[in-house]
Amino acid sequence: MSDQRALILDEVRKYHAEHAGGGGPFIPGVTEIWPSGAVLDESDRLALVEAALDLRIAAGSISRRFESAFARLLKQRKAHLTNSGSSANLLALTTLTSPLLEDERLRPGDEVVTVAAGFPTTVNPILQNGMVPVFVDIDIPTYNATAERVAEAIGPKTRAIMMAHTLGNPFEAREIAELAEQHGLFLIEDTCDAVGSTYDGRAAGSFGDLSTVSFYPAHHVTMGEGGCVLTSSPSLARIVESLRDWGRDCWCEPGENDTCRKRFEYQLGTLPKGYDHKYAFSHVGYNLKTTDLQAALGLSQLARIDEFGTARRHNWRRLRDALDGTPHLILPKPTPLSDPSWFGFVITLAHEAPFARSELVRFLENRKIGTRLLFAGNLTRQPAYAERHYRVSGSLENSDIVTERTFWVGVYPGLTDEMIDYVASSVREFVAGARA
């Protein structure tokens, strides 16, 4: 390291020490308690500055290092970074439409089983590719669909299953993967909220043909923006890379040439023999890449993934214990066989509750306690899907309950015991007052 570089990084350390304070002591009702957020330290700031000093403005060696490390974490063979988790979902589903899959490829009109109560970007790629979502209900208080519900939804046109692990709580991934195999279906695991969670001793995100992750600041590790598609299938990984990188057939890294040693020897389509492989396209693709600046932050964050998971579990358990027995509240439970790295703490009001969700949420928000709904609730009730073609399997009763009576609060690592205790005492105080 040059003297000048070392001096700059030393100044960054000093800057961090002077500007990264905790904002003073926690003051109940004054200090914001966010439902989610990034937890950044000196190493994160240094990682970003170092990458900036090297002008790492495109995807390169740092991105490859992150992809390798992250694939190992989720027990997958390949990981491909994208510019967001939403893009990762689009990329994963679109991968299954590739002509390279021949008769196995998904086509317009095919059905994909998914969950009605969730985030839109788990479902949107199905519609964006001209396919038909088949909505299934969830169970409360796990907030996940079950293998039984998925099995009941499978019909003659069903070709895939695409589901998210809700708020870090894994769905029955082993059973649903087995169901997919029995019926010859693809399985995509949306693991955006569940990095570090396990089901039946295996990492969430390691059961499907493809899995996706988000690195938005709210998630378990952050790059600011960013996402990832993972798979253990070399053929699917090759398609993911092509679709992410404009649809090109070439797999050279940016700035590299002739990795295959046959750059001017291919005969593809009706192109002239020897047409430059760097400009041959085998898919109608996108540009969904990220940059080394983002990957540098991701690598720094990844070093703390176990610490973050421990904090999330601690905060969730502390809040769960503090609210246990509170009347009129249905408290969350982990899926049997799972060990969630929780994204949030979800609460549903019982049917007989003498107060509305809006009243409790407003009370908490007035105390600077941030709340969020369980994403879009029942997606079939959202305006965006009013004129879209979909199929519903069974009742969506619990999805409607979520739409009417469910919300969640934070458990992310930036929250202290004092904050968690204040959230719990505020909820209990409101419930007690509403019963008086």
Coordinates of C-alpha atoms in Angstrom, one line a residue, residues 1-433:
M1 CA 0.0 0.0 0.0
S2 CA 1.4 3.4 -1.0
D3 CA 2.0 6.0 1.7
Q4 CA -0.6 8.3 0.1
R5 CA -3.2 5.5 0.1
A6 CA -2.5 4.6 3.7
L7 CA -2.8 8.3 4.6
I8 CA -6.2 8.6 2.9
L9 CA -7.5 5.4 4.6
D10 CA -6.2 6.7 8.0
E11 CA -8.2 9.9 7.4
V12 CA -11.2 7.8 6.6
R13 CA -10.9 6.0 10.0
K14 CA -10.7 9.4 11.7
Y15 CA -13.7 10.7 9.8
H16 CA -15.7 7.6 10.7
A17 CA -14.8 8.0 14.4
E18 CA -16.0 11.6 14.3
H19 CA -19.2 11.2 12.3
A20 CA -20.5 7.7 13.0
G21 CA -21.8 8.2 16.5
G22 CA -25.0 6.6 17.7
G23 CA -26.8 9.8 17.8
G24 CA -26.9 10.1 21.5
P25 CA -28.8 8.1 24.2
F26 CA -32.1 6.5 23.4
I27 CA -35.0 8.7 24.4
P28 CA -38.4 6.9 24.4
G29 CA -40.9 8.6 22.1
V30 CA -38.3 10.8 20.6
T31 CA -35.6 8.5 19.1
E32 CA -36.8 6.8 15.9
I33 CA -37.1 3.0 16.1
W34 CA -36.9 1.9 12.5
P35 CA -38.5 -1.4 11.4
S36 CA -35.4 -2.1 9.3
G37 CA -32.1 -0.6 8.2
A38 CA -28.5 -1.0 7.4
V39 CA -25.9 -1.5 10.1
L40 CA -22.7 0.0 8.8
D41 CA -19.3 0.3 10.5
E42 CA -15.8 1.6 9.9
S43 CA -14.9 -1.5 7.7
D44 CA -17.8 -0.7 5.4
R45 CA -16.7 2.9 4.9
L46 CA -13.1 1.8 4.3
A47 CA -14.2 -0.9 1.8
L48 CA -16.2 1.7 -0.2
V49 CA -13.4 4.2 -0.2
E50 CA -10.8 1.6 -1.2
A51 CA -12.9 0.5 -4.2
A52 CA -13.4 4.2 -5.1
L53 CA -9.7 4.9 -5.0
D54 CA -9.2 2.0 -7.5
L55 CA -12.1 3.4 -9.6
R56 CA -14.0 0.1 -9.4
I57 CA -16.9 1.6 -11.4
A58 CA -18.0 -1.7 -13.1
A59 CA -18.3 -5.3 -12.2
G60 CA -15.0 -7.0 -11.9
S61 CA -12.7 -8.9 -9.5
I62 CA -14.4 -7.7 -6.3
S63 CA -17.8 -8.8 -7.7
R64 CA -16.4 -12.2 -8.5
R65 CA -15.0 -12.6 -5.0
F66 CA -18.3 -11.8 -3.5
E67 CA -20.2 -14.2 -5.8
S68 CA -17.9 -17.0 -4.8
A69 CA -18.1 -16.3 -1.1
F70 CA -21.9 -15.9 -1.2
A71 CA -22.4 -19.1 -3.2
R72 CA -20.5 -21.0 -0.5
L73 CA -22.6 -19.4 2.2
L74 CA -25.8 -20.6 0.6
K75 CA -24.3 -24.0 -0.4
Q76 CA -24.7 -23.3 -4.1
R77 CA -22.3 -23.7 -7.0
K78 CA -22.8 -20.3 -8.7
A79 CA -24.0 -16.9 -7.7
H80 CA -24.6 -14.0 -10.1
L81 CA -24.9 -10.4 -8.8
T82 CA -27.7 -8.2 -10.1
N83 CA -28.6 -4.6 -9.5
S84 CA -31.5 -5.4 -7.2
G85 CA -33.5 -8.3 -5.6
S86 CA -36.4 -7.5 -7.9
S87 CA -34.1 -7.9 -10.9
A88 CA -32.9 -11.1 -9.4
N89 CA -36.5 -12.5 -9.3
L90 CA -37.1 -11.3 -12.9
L91 CA -33.8 -12.9 -14.0
A92 CA -34.5 -16.2 -12.2
L93 CA -38.0 -16.7 -13.7
T94 CA -36.9 -15.6 -17.1
T95 CA -34.0 -18.1 -17.0
L96 CA -36.6 -20.9 -17.1
T97 CA -38.0 -19.6 -20.4
S98 CA -34.6 -20.1 -22.2
P99 CA -34.7 -22.0 -25.5
L100 CA -31.6 -23.8 -24.3
L101 CA -33.9 -25.7 -21.9
E102 CA -35.7 -27.1 -25.0
D103 CA -38.9 -29.0 -24.0
E104 CA -38.5 -28.1 -20.3
R105 CA -38.6 -24.4 -20.9
L106 CA -41.5 -22.3 -19.5
R107 CA -43.8 -20.7 -22.0
P108 CA -46.5 -18.0 -22.0
G109 CA -49.7 -19.5 -20.5
D110 CA -47.9 -21.9 -18.2
E111 CA -48.9 -21.7 -14.5
V112 CA -46.6 -20.9 -11.6
V113 CA -47.7 -21.5 -8.1
T114 CA -47.0 -18.6 -5.7
V115 CA -48.3 -17.0 -2.6
A116 CA -51.1 -14.4 -2.5
A117 CA -49.9 -12.6 0.6
G118 CA -46.4 -11.3 -0.2
F119 CA -44.3 -8.7 -2.0
P120 CA -45.2 -8.0 -5.6
T121 CA -41.8 -8.6 -7.1
T122 CA -42.1 -12.3 -6.3
V123 CA -45.1 -12.5 -8.5
N124 CA -44.5 -9.8 -11.1
P125 CA -41.9 -11.8 -13.2
I126 CA -44.6 -14.5 -13.7
L127 CA -46.9 -11.9 -15.3
Q128 CA -44.0 -10.1 -17.1
N129 CA -43.2 -13.4 -18.8
G130 CA -46.8 -14.0 -19.9
M131 CA -47.5 -16.8 -17.4
V132 CA -50.3 -17.3 -15.0
P133 CA -49.8 -17.0 -11.2
V134 CA -51.7 -19.6 -9.2
F135 CA -52.3 -18.0 -5.8
V136 CA -52.3 -20.1 -2.6
D137 CA -53.1 -19.0 0.9
I138 CA -50.7 -18.9 3.9
D139 CA -51.0 -20.2 7.4
I140 CA -51.0 -18.0 10.5
P141 CA -48.8 -17.6 12.5
T142 CA -46.0 -18.8 10.2
Y143 CA -47.2 -16.6 7.3
N144 CA -46.0 -19.2 4.8
A145 CA -47.8 -21.5 2.5
T146 CA -47.5 -25.2 3.2
A147 CA -46.6 -28.2 1.0
E148 CA -50.2 -29.3 1.3
R149 CA -51.6 -26.1 -0.1
V150 CA -49.0 -26.1 -2.9
A151 CA -49.9 -29.7 -3.8
E152 CA -53.6 -28.8 -4.0
A153 CA -52.8 -26.0 -6.4
I154 CA -50.8 -28.0 -9.0
G155 CA -52.8 -28.6 -12.2
P156 CA -52.1 -29.8 -15.7
K157 CA -50.6 -26.5 -16.8
T158 CA -48.4 -26.0 -13.7
R159 CA -44.7 -25.8 -14.6
A160 CA -43.0 -24.1 -11.6
I161 CA -43.3 -22.9 -8.0
M162 CA -42.0 -19.5 -7.0
M163 CA -42.3 -18.5 -3.3
A164 CA -40.6 -16.3 -0.7
H165 CA -39.6 -17.2 2.9
T166 CA -41.8 -14.7 4.7
L167 CA -40.0 -12.2 6.9
G168 CA -37.1 -14.7 7.3
N169 CA -39.3 -17.6 8.4
P170 CA -38.6 -20.5 6.0
F171 CA -41.4 -22.2 4.3
E172 CA -41.4 -26.1 4.1
A173 CA -38.6 -26.0 1.7
R174 CA -37.6 -29.7 1.7
E175 CA -41.2 -30.9 1.3
I176 CA -42.0 -28.4 -1.4
A177 CA -38.7 -29.2 -3.3
E178 CA -39.7 -32.9 -3.1
L179 CA -43.1 -32.0 -4.4
A180 CA -41.6 -30.1 -7.3
E181 CA -39.4 -33.0 -8.2
Q182 CA -42.3 -35.5 -8.1
H183 CA -44.3 -33.3 -10.5
G184 CA -41.4 -32.2 -12.8
L185 CA -41.7 -28.6 -11.7
F186 CA -39.0 -25.9 -11.3
L187 CA -38.7 -24.3 -7.8
I188 CA -37.5 -20.8 -7.3
E189 CA -36.8 -19.7 -3.6
D190 CA -37.1 -16.0 -3.0
T191 CA -34.7 -15.7 -0.1
C192 CA -34.5 -11.9 0.0
D193 CA -35.7 -11.8 3.6
A194 CA -34.1 -15.0 4.8
V195 CA -30.3 -15.0 4.4
G196 CA -28.9 -17.0 7.3
S197 CA -32.2 -18.9 8.0
T198 CA -32.2 -22.7 7.9
Y199 CA -34.8 -25.3 7.3
D200 CA -34.2 -28.9 8.4
G201 CA -30.6 -28.1 8.9
R202 CA -30.0 -26.6 5.4
A203 CA -29.7 -23.0 4.4
A204 CA -32.8 -21.3 3.0
G205 CA -32.0 -20.7 -0.6
S206 CA -30.3 -24.1 -1.1
F207 CA -33.4 -26.2 -1.9
G208 CA -34.6 -24.8 -5.2
D209 CA -33.4 -24.9 -8.8
L210 CA -32.7 -21.2 -8.4
S211 CA -32.8 -18.8 -5.4
T212 CA -32.7 -15.1 -5.1
V213 CA -31.5 -12.5 -2.6
S214 CA -31.8 -8.8 -2.1
F215 CA -29.0 -6.5 -0.8
Y216 CA -31.3 -3.4 -0.3
P217 CA -30.4 -1.6 3.0
A218 CA -33.4 -3.2 4.8
H219 CA -32.0 -6.7 4.3
H220 CA -29.6 -9.0 6.1
V221 CA -26.5 -7.6 4.4
T222 CA -26.5 -4.6 2.2
M223 CA -24.8 -3.2 -0.9
G224 CA -27.1 -0.1 -0.9
E225 CA -28.8 -1.6 -4.0
G226 CA -28.2 -5.1 -5.4
G227 CA -29.3 -8.6 -5.6
C228 CA -28.2 -12.1 -6.5
V229 CA -29.4 -15.2 -8.3
L230 CA -27.9 -18.6 -7.1
T231 CA -28.0 -22.1 -8.5
S232 CA -26.1 -25.4 -8.4
S233 CA -27.0 -26.1 -12.1
P234 CA -24.2 -25.2 -14.5
S235 CA -26.7 -25.0 -17.4
L236 CA -29.0 -22.6 -15.5
A237 CA -26.1 -20.5 -14.3
R238 CA -24.9 -20.1 -17.9
I239 CA -28.4 -18.8 -18.9
V240 CA -28.6 -16.5 -15.8
E241 CA -25.3 -14.9 -16.9
S242 CA -26.3 -14.5 -20.5
L243 CA -29.7 -12.9 -19.6
R244 CA -28.1 -10.6 -17.1
D245 CA -25.4 -9.5 -19.5
W246 CA -27.5 -8.2 -22.5
G247 CA -28.3 -11.8 -23.6
R248 CA -24.8 -12.3 -25.1
D249 CA -23.5 -15.8 -25.8
C250 CA -20.0 -14.9 -24.7
W251 CA -18.9 -15.4 -21.1
C252 CA -15.8 -13.3 -21.0
E253 CA -15.5 -10.9 -18.1
P254 CA -15.6 -7.2 -18.8
G255 CA -12.2 -6.2 -20.2
E256 CA -11.3 -9.7 -21.2
N257 CA -11.2 -11.3 -24.6
D258 CA -11.2 -14.9 -26.0
T259 CA -11.6 -16.8 -22.7
C260 CA -13.0 -19.7 -24.8
R261 CA -10.0 -19.6 -27.2
K262 CA -12.6 -19.7 -30.1
R263 CA -13.6 -16.1 -30.3
F264 CA -13.6 -16.0 -34.1
E265 CA -14.5 -19.7 -34.8
Y266 CA -18.2 -19.9 -33.9
Q267 CA -21.1 -20.5 -36.3
L268 CA -24.3 -19.2 -34.5
G269 CA -27.7 -18.7 -36.1
T270 CA -27.3 -17.3 -39.6
L271 CA -24.3 -15.1 -38.7
P272 CA -21.2 -15.4 -40.8
K273 CA -18.8 -18.1 -39.6
G274 CA -16.3 -16.5 -37.3
Y275 CA -18.5 -13.6 -36.3
D276 CA -17.0 -12.1 -33.1
H277 CA -18.4 -14.1 -30.2
K278 CA -18.4 -11.0 -28.0
Y279 CA -21.2 -9.7 -30.2
A280 CA -23.3 -12.9 -30.6
F281 CA -26.5 -13.0 -28.6
S282 CA -28.3 -16.2 -27.6
H283 CA -31.1 -14.6 -25.5
V284 CA -33.3 -11.5 -25.5
G285 CA -31.6 -10.2 -22.3
Y286 CA -31.1 -7.3 -20.0
N287 CA -28.3 -5.3 -18.4
L288 CA -28.9 -6.1 -14.7
K289 CA -25.3 -6.0 -13.5
T290 CA -24.0 -4.4 -10.4
T291 CA -20.6 -2.7 -9.7
D292 CA -17.5 -3.5 -7.7
L293 CA -18.2 -0.5 -5.4
Q294 CA -21.4 -2.3 -4.3
A295 CA -19.7 -5.7 -4.1
A296 CA -16.9 -4.2 -1.9
L297 CA -19.5 -3.1 0.6
G298 CA -21.2 -6.5 0.3
L299 CA -17.9 -8.3 1.1
S300 CA -17.4 -6.1 4.2
Q301 CA -21.0 -6.8 5.3
L302 CA -20.7 -10.5 4.7
A303 CA -18.0 -10.8 7.3
R304 CA -20.7 -9.9 9.9
I305 CA -23.5 -12.2 8.7
D306 CA -23.3 -14.4 11.8
E307 CA -23.3 -11.4 14.1
F308 CA -26.3 -9.9 12.3
G309 CA -28.2 -13.2 12.5
T310 CA -27.5 -13.6 16.2
A311 CA -28.8 -10.0 16.8
R312 CA -31.9 -10.6 14.8
R313 CA -32.7 -13.8 16.6
H314 CA -32.0 -12.2 20.0
N315 CA -34.3 -9.2 19.3
W316 CA -37.1 -11.4 18.0
R317 CA -37.0 -13.7 21.0
R318 CA -36.8 -10.7 23.4
L319 CA -39.9 -9.2 21.8
R320 CA -41.7 -12.5 21.6
D321 CA -41.1 -13.2 25.3
A322 CA -42.2 -9.7 26.3
L323 CA -45.5 -9.8 24.4
D324 CA -46.3 -13.4 25.3
G325 CA -49.8 -13.6 26.8
T326 CA -50.9 -10.1 25.6
P327 CA -54.6 -10.3 24.9
H328 CA -56.0 -9.9 21.4
L329 CA -52.6 -10.5 19.6
I330 CA -51.6 -13.5 17.5
L331 CA -47.8 -13.7 17.9
P332 CA -45.6 -15.2 15.2
K333 CA -44.1 -18.7 15.4
P334 CA -41.2 -20.2 13.4
T335 CA -42.0 -23.0 10.9
P336 CA -41.4 -26.4 12.5
L337 CA -37.8 -27.6 11.7
S338 CA -36.7 -24.1 11.0
D339 CA -34.2 -21.6 12.6
P340 CA -35.1 -18.2 11.1
S341 CA -32.8 -15.3 10.8
W342 CA -35.8 -13.0 11.3
F343 CA -36.5 -10.0 9.1
G344 CA -39.3 -8.6 11.2
F345 CA -41.7 -9.4 14.0
V346 CA -45.2 -9.8 12.7
I347 CA -48.4 -9.3 14.7
T348 CA -52.0 -10.1 13.8
L349 CA -54.9 -8.8 15.7
A350 CA -57.4 -11.5 16.9
H351 CA -60.9 -11.4 15.4
E352 CA -62.4 -10.3 18.7
A353 CA -59.9 -7.4 19.3
P354 CA -61.7 -4.3 20.5
F355 CA -59.5 -2.1 18.4
A356 CA -58.4 -1.8 14.8
R357 CA -55.0 -2.3 13.4
S358 CA -54.9 1.4 12.3
E359 CA -55.4 2.5 15.9
L360 CA -52.5 0.4 17.2
V361 CA -50.2 1.3 14.3
R362 CA -51.0 5.0 14.8
F363 CA -50.3 4.8 18.5
L364 CA -46.9 3.2 17.8
E365 CA -46.0 5.6 15.0
N366 CA -46.8 8.5 17.3
R367 CA -44.2 7.1 19.7
K368 CA -41.6 7.0 16.8
I369 CA -41.9 3.2 16.6
G370 CA -41.8 2.4 12.9
T371 CA -44.3 -0.2 11.5
R372 CA -44.9 -1.9 8.2
L373 CA -47.7 -3.9 6.8
L374 CA -47.1 -7.5 5.6
F375 CA -46.2 -6.1 2.2
A376 CA -49.1 -6.0 -0.3
G377 CA -51.4 -8.2 1.7
N378 CA -53.7 -10.2 -0.6
L379 CA -52.3 -9.3 -4.0
T380 CA -55.5 -10.2 -5.7
R381 CA -57.0 -7.1 -4.0
Q382 CA -54.4 -4.7 -5.2
P383 CA -55.3 -2.4 -8.2
A384 CA -52.3 -3.5 -10.2
Y385 CA -53.7 -7.1 -10.5
A386 CA -57.4 -6.2 -11.0
E387 CA -57.3 -7.0 -14.8
R388 CA -54.5 -9.6 -14.8
H389 CA -55.1 -13.3 -15.5
Y390 CA -54.5 -15.5 -12.5
R391 CA -55.9 -18.6 -10.8
V392 CA -56.8 -19.0 -7.1
S393 CA -56.4 -22.3 -5.4
G394 CA -58.7 -22.8 -2.4
S395 CA -59.6 -20.0 -0.1
L396 CA -57.5 -16.9 0.5
E397 CA -59.0 -16.4 4.0
N398 CA -55.7 -15.9 5.8
S399 CA -54.4 -13.6 3.1
D400 CA -57.4 -11.4 3.7
I401 CA -56.8 -11.5 7.5
V402 CA -53.3 -10.3 6.8
T403 CA -54.7 -7.5 4.6
E404 CA -57.0 -6.4 7.4
R405 CA -55.3 -7.1 10.7
T406 CA -51.5 -7.7 10.3
F407 CA -48.4 -5.5 10.7
W408 CA -44.8 -5.9 11.7
V409 CA -42.1 -4.1 13.7
G410 CA -38.4 -4.3 13.5
V411 CA -35.8 -6.7 14.9
Y412 CA -32.8 -5.7 12.8
P413 CA -29.4 -5.5 14.4
G414 CA -29.5 -1.7 14.9
L415 CA -32.0 -2.0 17.6
T416 CA -31.0 -2.2 21.3
D417 CA -32.6 -4.1 24.2
E418 CA -33.9 -0.8 25.5
M419 CA -35.6 -0.1 22.1
I420 CA -37.1 -3.6 22.0
D421 CA -38.4 -3.3 25.5
Y422 CA -40.0 0.1 24.7
V423 CA -41.8 -1.4 21.7
A424 CA -43.1 -4.2 23.8
S425 CA -44.2 -1.9 26.7
S426 CA -45.9 0.4 24.2
V427 CA -47.9 -2.4 22.6
R428 CA -49.0 -3.7 26.0
E429 CA -49.9 -0.2 27.2
F430 CA -52.1 0.3 24.2
V431 CA -53.8 -3.1 24.5
A432 CA -54.5 -2.5 28.2
G433 CA -55.9 0.9 27.5

